[in-house]
Coordinates of C-alpha atoms and ligand atoms in Angstrom, one line a residue:
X1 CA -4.7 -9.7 30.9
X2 CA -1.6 -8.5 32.8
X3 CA -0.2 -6.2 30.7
X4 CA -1.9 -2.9 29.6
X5 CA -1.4 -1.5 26.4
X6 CA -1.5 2.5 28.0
X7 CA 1.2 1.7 30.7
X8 CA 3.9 4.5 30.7
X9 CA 7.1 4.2 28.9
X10 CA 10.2 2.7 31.5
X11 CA 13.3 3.6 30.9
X12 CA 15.7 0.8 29.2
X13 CA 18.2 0.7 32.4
X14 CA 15.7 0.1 34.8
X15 CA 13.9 -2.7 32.8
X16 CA 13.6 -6.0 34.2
X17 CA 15.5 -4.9 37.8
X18 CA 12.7 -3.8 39.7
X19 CA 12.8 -5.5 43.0
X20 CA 13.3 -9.1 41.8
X21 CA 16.6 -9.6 43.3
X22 CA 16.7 -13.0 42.6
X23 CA 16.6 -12.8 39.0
X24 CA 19.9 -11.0 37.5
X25 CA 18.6 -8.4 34.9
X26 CA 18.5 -9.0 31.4
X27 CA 20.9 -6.7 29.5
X28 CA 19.0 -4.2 27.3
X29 CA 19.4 -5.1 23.7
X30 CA 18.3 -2.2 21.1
X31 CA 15.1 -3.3 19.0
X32 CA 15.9 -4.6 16.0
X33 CA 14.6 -2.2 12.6
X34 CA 12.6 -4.3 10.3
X35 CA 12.4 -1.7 7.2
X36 CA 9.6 -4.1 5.8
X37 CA 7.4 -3.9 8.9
X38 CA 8.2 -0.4 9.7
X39 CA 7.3 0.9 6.4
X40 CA 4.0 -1.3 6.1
X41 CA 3.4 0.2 10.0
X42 CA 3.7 3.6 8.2
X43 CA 1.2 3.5 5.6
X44 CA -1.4 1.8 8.0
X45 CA -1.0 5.0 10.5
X46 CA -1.3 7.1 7.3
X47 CA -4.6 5.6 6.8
X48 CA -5.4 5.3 9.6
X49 CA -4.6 9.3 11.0
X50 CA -4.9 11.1 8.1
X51 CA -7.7 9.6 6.3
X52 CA -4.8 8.3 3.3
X53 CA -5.1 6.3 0.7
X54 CA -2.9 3.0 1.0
X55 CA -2.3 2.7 -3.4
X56 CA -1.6 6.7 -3.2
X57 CA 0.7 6.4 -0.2
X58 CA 2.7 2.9 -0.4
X59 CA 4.7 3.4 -4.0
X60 CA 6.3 6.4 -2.8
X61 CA 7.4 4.8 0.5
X62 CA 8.6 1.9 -1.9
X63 CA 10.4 3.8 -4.2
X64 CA 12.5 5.4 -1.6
X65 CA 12.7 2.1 0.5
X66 CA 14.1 0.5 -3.2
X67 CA 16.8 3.7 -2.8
X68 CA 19.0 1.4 -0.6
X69 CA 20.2 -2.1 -2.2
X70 CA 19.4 -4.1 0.6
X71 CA 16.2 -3.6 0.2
X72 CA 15.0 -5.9 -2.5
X73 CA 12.1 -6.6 -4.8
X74 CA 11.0 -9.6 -2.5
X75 CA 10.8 -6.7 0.4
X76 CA 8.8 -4.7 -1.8
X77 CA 6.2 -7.1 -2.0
X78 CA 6.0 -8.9 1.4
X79 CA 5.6 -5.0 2.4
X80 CA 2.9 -4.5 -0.2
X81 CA 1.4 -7.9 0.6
X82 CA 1.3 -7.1 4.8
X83 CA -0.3 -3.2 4.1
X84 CA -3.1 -5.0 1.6
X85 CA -3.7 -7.7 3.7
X86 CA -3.8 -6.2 7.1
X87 CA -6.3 -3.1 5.5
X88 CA -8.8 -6.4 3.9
X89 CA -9.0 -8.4 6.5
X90 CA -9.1 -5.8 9.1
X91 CA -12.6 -6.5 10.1
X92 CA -11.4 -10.2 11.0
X93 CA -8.7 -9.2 12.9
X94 CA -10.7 -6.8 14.9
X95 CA -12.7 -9.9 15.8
X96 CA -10.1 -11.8 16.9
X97 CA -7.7 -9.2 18.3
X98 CA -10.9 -8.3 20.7
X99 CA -11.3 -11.9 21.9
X100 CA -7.7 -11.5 23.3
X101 CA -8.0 -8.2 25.5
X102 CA -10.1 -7.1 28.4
X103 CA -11.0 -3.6 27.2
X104 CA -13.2 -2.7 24.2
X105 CA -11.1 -1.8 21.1
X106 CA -11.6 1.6 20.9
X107 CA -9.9 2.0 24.5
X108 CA -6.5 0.8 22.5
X109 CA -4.4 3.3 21.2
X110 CA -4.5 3.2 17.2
X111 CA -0.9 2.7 16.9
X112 CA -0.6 -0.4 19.3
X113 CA -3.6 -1.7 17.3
X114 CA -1.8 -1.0 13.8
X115 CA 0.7 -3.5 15.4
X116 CA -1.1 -6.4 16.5
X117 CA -3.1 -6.9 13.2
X118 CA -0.1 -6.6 10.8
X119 CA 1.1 -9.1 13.9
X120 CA -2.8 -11.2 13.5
X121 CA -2.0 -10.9 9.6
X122 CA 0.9 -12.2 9.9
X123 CA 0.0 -15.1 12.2
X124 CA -3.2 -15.6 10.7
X125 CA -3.1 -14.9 6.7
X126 CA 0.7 -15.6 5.6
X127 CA 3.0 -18.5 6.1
X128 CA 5.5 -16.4 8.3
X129 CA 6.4 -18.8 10.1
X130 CA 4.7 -18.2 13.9
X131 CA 7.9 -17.4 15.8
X132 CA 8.9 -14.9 13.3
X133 CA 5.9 -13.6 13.1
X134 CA 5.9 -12.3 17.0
X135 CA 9.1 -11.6 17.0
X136 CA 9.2 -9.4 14.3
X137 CA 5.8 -8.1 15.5
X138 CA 7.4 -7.4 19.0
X139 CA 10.7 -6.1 17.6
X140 CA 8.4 -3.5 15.7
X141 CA 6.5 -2.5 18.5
X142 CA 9.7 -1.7 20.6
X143 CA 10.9 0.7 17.7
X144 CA 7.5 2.5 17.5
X145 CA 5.8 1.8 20.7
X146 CA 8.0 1.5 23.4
X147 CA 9.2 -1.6 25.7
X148 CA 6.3 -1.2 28.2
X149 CA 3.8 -1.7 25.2
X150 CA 5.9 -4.4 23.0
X151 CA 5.2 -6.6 26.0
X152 CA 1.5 -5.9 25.5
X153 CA 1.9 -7.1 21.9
X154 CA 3.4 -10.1 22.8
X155 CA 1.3 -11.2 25.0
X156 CA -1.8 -10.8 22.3
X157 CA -0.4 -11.9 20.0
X158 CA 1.2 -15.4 21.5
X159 CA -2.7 -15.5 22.1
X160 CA -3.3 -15.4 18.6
X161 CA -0.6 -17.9 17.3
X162 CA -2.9 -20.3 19.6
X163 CA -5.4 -21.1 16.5
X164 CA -5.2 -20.9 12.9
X165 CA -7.5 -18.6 10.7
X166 CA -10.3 -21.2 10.9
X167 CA -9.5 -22.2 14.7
X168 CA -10.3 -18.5 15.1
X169 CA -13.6 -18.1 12.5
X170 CA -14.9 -20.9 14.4
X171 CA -14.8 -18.8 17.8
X172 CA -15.3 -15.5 17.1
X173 CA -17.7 -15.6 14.1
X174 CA -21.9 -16.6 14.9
X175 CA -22.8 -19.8 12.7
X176 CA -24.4 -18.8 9.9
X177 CA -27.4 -20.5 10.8
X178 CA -27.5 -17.8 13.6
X179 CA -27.0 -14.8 12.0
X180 CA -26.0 -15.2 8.1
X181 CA -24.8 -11.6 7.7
X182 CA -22.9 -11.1 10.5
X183 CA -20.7 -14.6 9.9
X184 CA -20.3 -13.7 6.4
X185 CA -19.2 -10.2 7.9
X186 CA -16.8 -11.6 10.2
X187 CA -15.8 -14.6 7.7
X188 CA -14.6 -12.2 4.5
X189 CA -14.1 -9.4 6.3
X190 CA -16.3 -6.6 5.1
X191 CA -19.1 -4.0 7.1
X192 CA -22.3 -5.7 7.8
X193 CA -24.3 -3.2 5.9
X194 CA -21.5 -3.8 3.0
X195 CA -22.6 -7.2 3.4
X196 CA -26.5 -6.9 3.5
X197 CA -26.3 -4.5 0.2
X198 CA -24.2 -6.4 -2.1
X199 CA -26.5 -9.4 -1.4
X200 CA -29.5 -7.6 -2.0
X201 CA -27.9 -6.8 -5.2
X202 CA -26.4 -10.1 -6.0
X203 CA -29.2 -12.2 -5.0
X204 CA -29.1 -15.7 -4.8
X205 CA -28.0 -18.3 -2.6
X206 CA -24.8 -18.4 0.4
X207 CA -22.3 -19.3 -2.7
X208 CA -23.1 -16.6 -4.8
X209 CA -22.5 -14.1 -1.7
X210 CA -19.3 -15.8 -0.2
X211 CA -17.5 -15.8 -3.9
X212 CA -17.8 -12.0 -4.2
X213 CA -16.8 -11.1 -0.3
X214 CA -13.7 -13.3 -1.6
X215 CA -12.8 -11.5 -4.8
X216 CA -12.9 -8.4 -3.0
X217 CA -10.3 -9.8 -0.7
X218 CA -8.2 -10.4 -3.8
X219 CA -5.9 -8.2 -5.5
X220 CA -6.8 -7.3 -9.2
X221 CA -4.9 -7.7 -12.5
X222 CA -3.7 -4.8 -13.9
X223 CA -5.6 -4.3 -16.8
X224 CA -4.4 -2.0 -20.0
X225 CA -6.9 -0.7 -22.5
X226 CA -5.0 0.0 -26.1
X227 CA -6.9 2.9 -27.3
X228 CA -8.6 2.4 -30.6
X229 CA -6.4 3.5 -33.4
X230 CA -3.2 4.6 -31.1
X231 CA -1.9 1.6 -30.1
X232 CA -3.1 -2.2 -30.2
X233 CA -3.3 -4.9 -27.8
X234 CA -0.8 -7.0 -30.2
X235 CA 1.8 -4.0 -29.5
X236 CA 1.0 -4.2 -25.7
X237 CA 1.4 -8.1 -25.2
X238 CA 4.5 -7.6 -26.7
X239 CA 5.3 -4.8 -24.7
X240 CA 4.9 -6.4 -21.8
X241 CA 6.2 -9.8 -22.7
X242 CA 4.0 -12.7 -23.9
X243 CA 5.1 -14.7 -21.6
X244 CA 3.4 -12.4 -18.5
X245 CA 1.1 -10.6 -20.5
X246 CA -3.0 -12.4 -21.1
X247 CA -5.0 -10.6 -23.5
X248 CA -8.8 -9.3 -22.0
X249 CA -11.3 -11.2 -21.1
X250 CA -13.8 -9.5 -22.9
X251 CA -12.6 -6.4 -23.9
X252 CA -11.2 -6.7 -27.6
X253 CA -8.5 -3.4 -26.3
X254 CA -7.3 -5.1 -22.9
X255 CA -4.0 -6.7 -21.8
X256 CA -4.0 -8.0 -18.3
X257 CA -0.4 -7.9 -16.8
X258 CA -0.7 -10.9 -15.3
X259 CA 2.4 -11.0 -13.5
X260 CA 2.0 -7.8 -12.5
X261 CA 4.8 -4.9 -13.4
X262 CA 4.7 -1.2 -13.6
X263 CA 2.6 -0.1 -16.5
X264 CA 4.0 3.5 -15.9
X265 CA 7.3 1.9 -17.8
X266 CA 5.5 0.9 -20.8
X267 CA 5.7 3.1 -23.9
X268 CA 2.6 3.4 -25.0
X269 CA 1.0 4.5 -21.7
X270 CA 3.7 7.0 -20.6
X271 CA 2.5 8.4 -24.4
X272 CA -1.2 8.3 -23.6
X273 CA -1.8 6.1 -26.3
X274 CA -3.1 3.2 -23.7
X275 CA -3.5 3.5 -20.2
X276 CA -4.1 1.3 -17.2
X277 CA -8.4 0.7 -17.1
X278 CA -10.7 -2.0 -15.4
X279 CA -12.2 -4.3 -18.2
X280 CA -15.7 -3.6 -16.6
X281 CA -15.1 0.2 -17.0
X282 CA -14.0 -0.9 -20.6
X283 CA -17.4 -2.5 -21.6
X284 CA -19.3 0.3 -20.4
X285 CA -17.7 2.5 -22.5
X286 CA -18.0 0.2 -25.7
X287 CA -21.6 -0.4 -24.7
X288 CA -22.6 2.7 -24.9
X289 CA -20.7 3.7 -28.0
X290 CA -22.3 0.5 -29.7
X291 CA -26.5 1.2 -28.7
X292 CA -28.0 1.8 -32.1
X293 CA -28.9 5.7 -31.6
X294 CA -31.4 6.6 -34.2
X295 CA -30.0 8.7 -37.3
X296 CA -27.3 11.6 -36.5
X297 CA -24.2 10.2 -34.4
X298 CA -21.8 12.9 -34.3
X299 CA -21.6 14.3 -30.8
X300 CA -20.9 12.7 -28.0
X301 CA -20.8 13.8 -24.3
X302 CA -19.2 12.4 -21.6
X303 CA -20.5 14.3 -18.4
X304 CA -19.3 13.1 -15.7
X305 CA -15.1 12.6 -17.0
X306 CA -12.4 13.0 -14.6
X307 CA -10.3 11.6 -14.4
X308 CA -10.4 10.2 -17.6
X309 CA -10.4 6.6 -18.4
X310 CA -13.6 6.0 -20.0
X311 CA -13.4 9.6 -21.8
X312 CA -10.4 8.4 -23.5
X313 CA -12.0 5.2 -24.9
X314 CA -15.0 6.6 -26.1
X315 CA -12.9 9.7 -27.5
X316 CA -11.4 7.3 -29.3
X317 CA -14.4 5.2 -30.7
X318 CA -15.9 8.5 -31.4
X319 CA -12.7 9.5 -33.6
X320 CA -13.0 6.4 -35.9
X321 CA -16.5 7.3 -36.4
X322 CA -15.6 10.6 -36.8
X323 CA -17.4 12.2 -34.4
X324 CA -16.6 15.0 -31.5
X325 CA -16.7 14.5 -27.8
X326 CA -17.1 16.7 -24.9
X327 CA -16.0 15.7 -21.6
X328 CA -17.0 17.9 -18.5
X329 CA -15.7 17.3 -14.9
X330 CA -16.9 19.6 -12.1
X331 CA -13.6 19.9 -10.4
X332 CA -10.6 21.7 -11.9
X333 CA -8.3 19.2 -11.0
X334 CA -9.7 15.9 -12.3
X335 CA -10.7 18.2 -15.5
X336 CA -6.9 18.6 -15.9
X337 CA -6.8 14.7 -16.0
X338 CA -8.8 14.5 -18.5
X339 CA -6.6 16.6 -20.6
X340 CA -4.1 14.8 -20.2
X341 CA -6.0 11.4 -20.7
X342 CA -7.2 12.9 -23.7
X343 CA -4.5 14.7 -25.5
X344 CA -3.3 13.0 -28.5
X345 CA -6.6 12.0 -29.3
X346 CA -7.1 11.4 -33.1
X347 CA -10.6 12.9 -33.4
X348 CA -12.4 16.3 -32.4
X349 CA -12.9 16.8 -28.6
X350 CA -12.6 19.4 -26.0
X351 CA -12.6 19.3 -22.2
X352 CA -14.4 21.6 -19.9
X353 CA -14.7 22.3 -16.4
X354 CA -19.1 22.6 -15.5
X355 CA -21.4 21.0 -12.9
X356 CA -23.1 18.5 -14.7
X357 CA -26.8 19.8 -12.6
X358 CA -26.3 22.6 -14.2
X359 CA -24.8 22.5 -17.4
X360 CA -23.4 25.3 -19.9
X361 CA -24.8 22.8 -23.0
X362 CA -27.8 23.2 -24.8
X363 CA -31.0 20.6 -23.9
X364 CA -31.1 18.1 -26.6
X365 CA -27.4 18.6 -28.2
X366 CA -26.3 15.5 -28.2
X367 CA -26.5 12.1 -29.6
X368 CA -24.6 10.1 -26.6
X369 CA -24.1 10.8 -23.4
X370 CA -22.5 8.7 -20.4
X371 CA -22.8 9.9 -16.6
X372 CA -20.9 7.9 -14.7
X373 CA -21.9 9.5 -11.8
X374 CA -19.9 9.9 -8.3
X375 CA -20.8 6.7 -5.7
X376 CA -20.0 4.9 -2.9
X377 CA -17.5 2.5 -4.8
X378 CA -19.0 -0.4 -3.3
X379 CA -17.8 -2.3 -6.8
X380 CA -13.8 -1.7 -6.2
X381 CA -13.3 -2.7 -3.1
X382 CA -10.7 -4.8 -4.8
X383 CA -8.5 -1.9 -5.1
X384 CA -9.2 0.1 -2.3
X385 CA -8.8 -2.4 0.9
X386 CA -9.5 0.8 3.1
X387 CA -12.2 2.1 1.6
X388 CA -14.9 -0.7 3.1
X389 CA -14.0 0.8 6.5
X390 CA -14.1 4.5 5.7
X391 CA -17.7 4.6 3.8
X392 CA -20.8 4.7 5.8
X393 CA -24.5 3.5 5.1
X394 CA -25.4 7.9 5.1
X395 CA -23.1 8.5 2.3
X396 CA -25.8 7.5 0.1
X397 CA -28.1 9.7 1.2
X398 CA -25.2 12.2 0.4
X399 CA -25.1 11.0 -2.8
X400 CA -28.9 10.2 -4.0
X401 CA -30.2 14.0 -4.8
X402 CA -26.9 14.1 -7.3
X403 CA -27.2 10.4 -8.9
X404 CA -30.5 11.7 -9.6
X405 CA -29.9 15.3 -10.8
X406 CA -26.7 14.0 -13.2
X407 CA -29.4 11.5 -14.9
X408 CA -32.0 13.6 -15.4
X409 CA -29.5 16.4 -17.2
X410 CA -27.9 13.5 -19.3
X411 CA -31.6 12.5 -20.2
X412 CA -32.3 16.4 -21.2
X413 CA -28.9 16.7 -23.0
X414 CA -29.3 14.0 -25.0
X415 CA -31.7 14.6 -28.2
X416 CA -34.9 12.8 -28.9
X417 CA -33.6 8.7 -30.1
X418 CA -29.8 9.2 -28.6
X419 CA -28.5 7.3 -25.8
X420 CA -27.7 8.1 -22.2
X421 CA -25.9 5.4 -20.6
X422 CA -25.9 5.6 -16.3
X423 CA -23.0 4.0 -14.9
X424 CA -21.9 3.6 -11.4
X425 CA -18.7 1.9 -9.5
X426 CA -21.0 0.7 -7.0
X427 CA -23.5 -2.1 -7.4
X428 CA -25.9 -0.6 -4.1
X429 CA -29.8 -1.0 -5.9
X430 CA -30.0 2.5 -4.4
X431 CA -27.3 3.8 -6.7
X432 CA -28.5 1.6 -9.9
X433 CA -31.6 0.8 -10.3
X434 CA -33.4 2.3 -8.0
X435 CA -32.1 6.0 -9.5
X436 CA -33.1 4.9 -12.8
X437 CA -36.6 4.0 -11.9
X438 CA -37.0 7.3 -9.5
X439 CA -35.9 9.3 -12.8
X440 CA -38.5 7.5 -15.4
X441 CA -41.2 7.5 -12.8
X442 CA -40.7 11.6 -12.0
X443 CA -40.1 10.1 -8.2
X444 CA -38.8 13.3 -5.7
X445 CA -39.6 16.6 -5.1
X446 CA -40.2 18.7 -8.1
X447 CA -39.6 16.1 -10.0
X448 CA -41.4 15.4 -13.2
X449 CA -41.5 12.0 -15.4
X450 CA -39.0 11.7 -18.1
X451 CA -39.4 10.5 -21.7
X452 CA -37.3 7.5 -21.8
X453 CA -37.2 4.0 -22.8
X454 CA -34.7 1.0 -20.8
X455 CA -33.2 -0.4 -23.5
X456 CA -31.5 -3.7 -23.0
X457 CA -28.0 -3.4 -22.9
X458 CA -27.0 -6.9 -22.6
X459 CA -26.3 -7.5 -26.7
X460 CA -24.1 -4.7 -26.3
X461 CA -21.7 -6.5 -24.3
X462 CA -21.3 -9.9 -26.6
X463 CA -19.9 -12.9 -25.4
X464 CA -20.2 -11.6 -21.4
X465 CA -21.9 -14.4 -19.6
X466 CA -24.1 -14.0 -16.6
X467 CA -25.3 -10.3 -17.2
X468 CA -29.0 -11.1 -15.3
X469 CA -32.3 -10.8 -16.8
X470 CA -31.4 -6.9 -17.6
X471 CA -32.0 -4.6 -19.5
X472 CA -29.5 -3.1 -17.5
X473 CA -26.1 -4.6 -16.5
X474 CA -24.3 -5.2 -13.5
X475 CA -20.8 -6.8 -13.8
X476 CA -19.2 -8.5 -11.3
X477 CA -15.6 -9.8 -9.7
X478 CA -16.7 -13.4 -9.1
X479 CA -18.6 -13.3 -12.1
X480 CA -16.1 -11.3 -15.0
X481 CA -13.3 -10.7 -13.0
X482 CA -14.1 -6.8 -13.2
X483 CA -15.0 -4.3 -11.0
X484 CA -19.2 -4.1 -10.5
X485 CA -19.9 -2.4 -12.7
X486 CA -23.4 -0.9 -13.6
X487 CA -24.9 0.3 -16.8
X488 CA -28.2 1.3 -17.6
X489 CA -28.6 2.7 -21.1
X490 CA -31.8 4.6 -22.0
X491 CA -33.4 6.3 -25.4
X492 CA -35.2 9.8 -24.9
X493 CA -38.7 9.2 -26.2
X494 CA -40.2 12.4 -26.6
Ligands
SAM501 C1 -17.1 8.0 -11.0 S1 -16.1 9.3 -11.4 C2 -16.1 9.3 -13.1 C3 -15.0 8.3 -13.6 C4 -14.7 8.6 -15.1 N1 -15.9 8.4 -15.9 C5 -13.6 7.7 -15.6 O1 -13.9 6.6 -16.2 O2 -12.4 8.0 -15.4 C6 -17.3 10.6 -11.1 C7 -16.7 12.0 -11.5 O3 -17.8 12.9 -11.4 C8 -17.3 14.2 -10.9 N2 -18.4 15.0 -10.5 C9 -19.0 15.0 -9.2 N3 -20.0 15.9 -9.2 C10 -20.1 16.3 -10.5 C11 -21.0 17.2 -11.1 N4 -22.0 17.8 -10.4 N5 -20.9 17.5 -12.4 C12 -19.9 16.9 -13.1 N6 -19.0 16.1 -12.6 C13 -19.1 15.8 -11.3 C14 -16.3 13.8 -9.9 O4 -15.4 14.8 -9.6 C15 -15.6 12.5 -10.5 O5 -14.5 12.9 -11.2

């Protein structure tokens, strides 16, 4: 490789005239600005430096993009669609973007990186055609990089454009044969250890494995819940126009905008009366609000709330049956969510800031209780195309002690025949089942058994196929079309 992606900055004049007499200099043309690619390049540093969220920091960037006239809804989404893609299939382009340079890939500054894989993403996962794609690539690179560097991209990347995706799979990915993990890594784009733990999880054959690393790579519906006796999904199809709106899967209260849109515009979520919620995160509400509990069913907690989705649902179930829910969330802010996710709420409920380890309630005062504890998030990667980069196989040991500690509060809080249901974002066994059996079995220092019953939670989502040999539930993207989703629900015993 001749060029070097660290070489210094030259100045424009003296560009192309050194010592080549020969050769008349080119005249310096200014870099062209490509607002599209400099505003995706701008969210990926984001992430990249300060740890950002791309969904948090992109519709800002849009909005005020949309400010000027030229730049138009189709620029919108080819940005949206460059920052998503590049952040999915970063693991890929890593792959490939290392089979081009001399030097390891942490020896290349993180900016010049950001550039050659919305550059590989470009090439390699659009139809831009491949001229555009480096020249646009290149252009962006002289605004934010410098001359010296652009060159550097160029040359990568015209290194790139020599394969297609699969040209490139085929090289820089071990056959499966080989090493299955590691080509499915390097195939779909996700950690190894990402990888190795949904499998475990999934089971099953090489099918099974490659659909879900693929429905991770896609972006999700936006999916509205009507809350139960404030709005209906009738009012929301309409809302959002039959023609682009598909009513739930499963979920009797969902809408799917499947066009997409801006749910923020629609009435009834702006009014709190439905609001935007993942069909998976749906049916663990409803399941747990329809486990039989045995005699009184008037109190309901929800202990684990911010910032508020499934609170509002079962606030709302618990209304038409009129009974009273508390939601607790441990931090101020997300407590303040649930306010608001709450407010307007037909029946009895109150909101309140407390750890869920150690909780203000009494043992025993309730007759339902959901944690839906904090997790890795392993089951919405969907959303979150950073977020398979940024978690580590050690944050679960970060979050074991408190899986454990939230479910055996919810199993004390709950009175003798309720319901606790445990629900996690994540389908890592060590974050589903392997909590829940650690709990019953007393498992851990200190610990003590607990008197509680698996009950089988699969009749309490109806007409959901492929829920496994339970009794507890794990949902799936290739499977529902939901987040993976986990629900365990248990009766105390004694
Ligand atoms: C997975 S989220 C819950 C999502 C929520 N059920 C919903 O549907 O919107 C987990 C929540 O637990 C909160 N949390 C973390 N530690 C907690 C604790 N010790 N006690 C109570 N809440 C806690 C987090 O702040 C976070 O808001």
């Amino acid at each position: 490789m001749s060029e070097q992606p660290r070489q210094p900055r030259r100045k424009p004049a003296a560009e192309g005239a050194g010592g080549r007499q020969s050769k008349p200099a080119k005249p310096y043309r200014r870099p062209q600005k490509d607002p599209v690619r400099m505003l995706a390049f701008e969210v990926l540093r984001a992430v990249d430096e300060r740890d950002a969220y791309a969904n948090l920091v992109l519709p800002p960037l849009l909005r005020k993009a949309r400010q000027d006239e030229s730049f138009q809804a189709r620029d919108a989404a080819l940005a949206t669609e460059l920052v998503y893609g590049t952040l999915r299939r970063q693991g890929t382009y890593d792959a490939v973007i290392k089979a081009c340079i001399d030097r390891p890939l942490r020896e290349v500054d993180p900016p010049v990186l950001d550039v050659l894989s919305l550059g590989a993403h470009q090439l390699l996962g659009t139809r831009i055609p491949t001229h555009a794609a480096v020249s646009a690539s290149v252009e962006l690179a002289r605004v934010v990089l410098g001359d010296g560097r652009a060159k550097f991209v160029n040359a990568v990347l015209r290194k790139i454009a020599a394969h297609d995706m699969d040209g490139w799979l085929e090289r820089v990915a071990p056959p499966y044969e080989d090493d299955a993990e590691e080509h499915l890594a390097v195939y779909h784009s996700h950690p190894r250890w990402v990888v190795s733990a949904l499998w475990d999880s999934l089971g099953g054959g090489r099918a099974g494995i490659e659909d879900l690393l693929e429905a991770d790579n896609e972006r999700p519906e936006v999916t509205l819940v009507a809350r139960p006796g404030r709005s209906t999904p009738q009012e929301l199809l309409e809302a959002v126009g039959e023609d682009s709106a598909l009513p739930g899967r499963w979920s009797p209260y969902a809408v799917r905008m499947a066009e997409g849109g801006e749910p923020g515009a629609l009435e009834a979520v702006r009014e709190g009366r439905a609001g935007v919620q993942d069909e998976g995160s749906q049916l663990v509400a409803m399941a747990l609000a329809a486990a039989p509990v045995e005699g009184r069913d008037q109190r309901w907690l929800d202990g684990c709330a911010g910032p508020g989705g499934k609170a509002a649902l079962l606030a709302a179930l618990a209304a038409d049956r009129g009974a009273f829910l508390l939601a607790s969330e441990k931090q101020p802010h997300r407590a303040r969510l649930v306010e608001k996710a709450l407010a307007g709420n037909p029946g009895p409920y109150q909101v309140i800031t407390a750890d869920g380890t150690r909780p203000p309630w009494l043992p025993g005062s309730f007759d339902r209780v959901l944690m839906d504890v904090p997790c890795t998030g392993l089951g919405a990667l969907r959303r979150r195309p950073e977020a398979r980069w940024r978690r580590r196989p050690e944050d679960l040991d970060g979050f074991a002690p408190l899986q454990r500690g939230l479910l055996r509060e919810a199993l004390s809080a709950v009175r003798v025949g309720g319901v606790v249901g445990y629900a996690t974002c994540s389908p890592h066994l060590a974050e589903t089942r392997v909590v829940v059996d650690d709990v019953l079995k007393g498992r851990g220092a200190g610990a003590e058994p607990v008197s509680a019953e698996l009950i089988d939670a699969r009749p309490f989502m109806s007409g959901v196929p492929a829920l496994g040999d339970g009794p507890d539930v794990q949902l799936w993207p290739h499977l529902h079309g939901t987040d993976a989703m986990y629900l365990a629900l248990l009766r105390r015993t004694a």
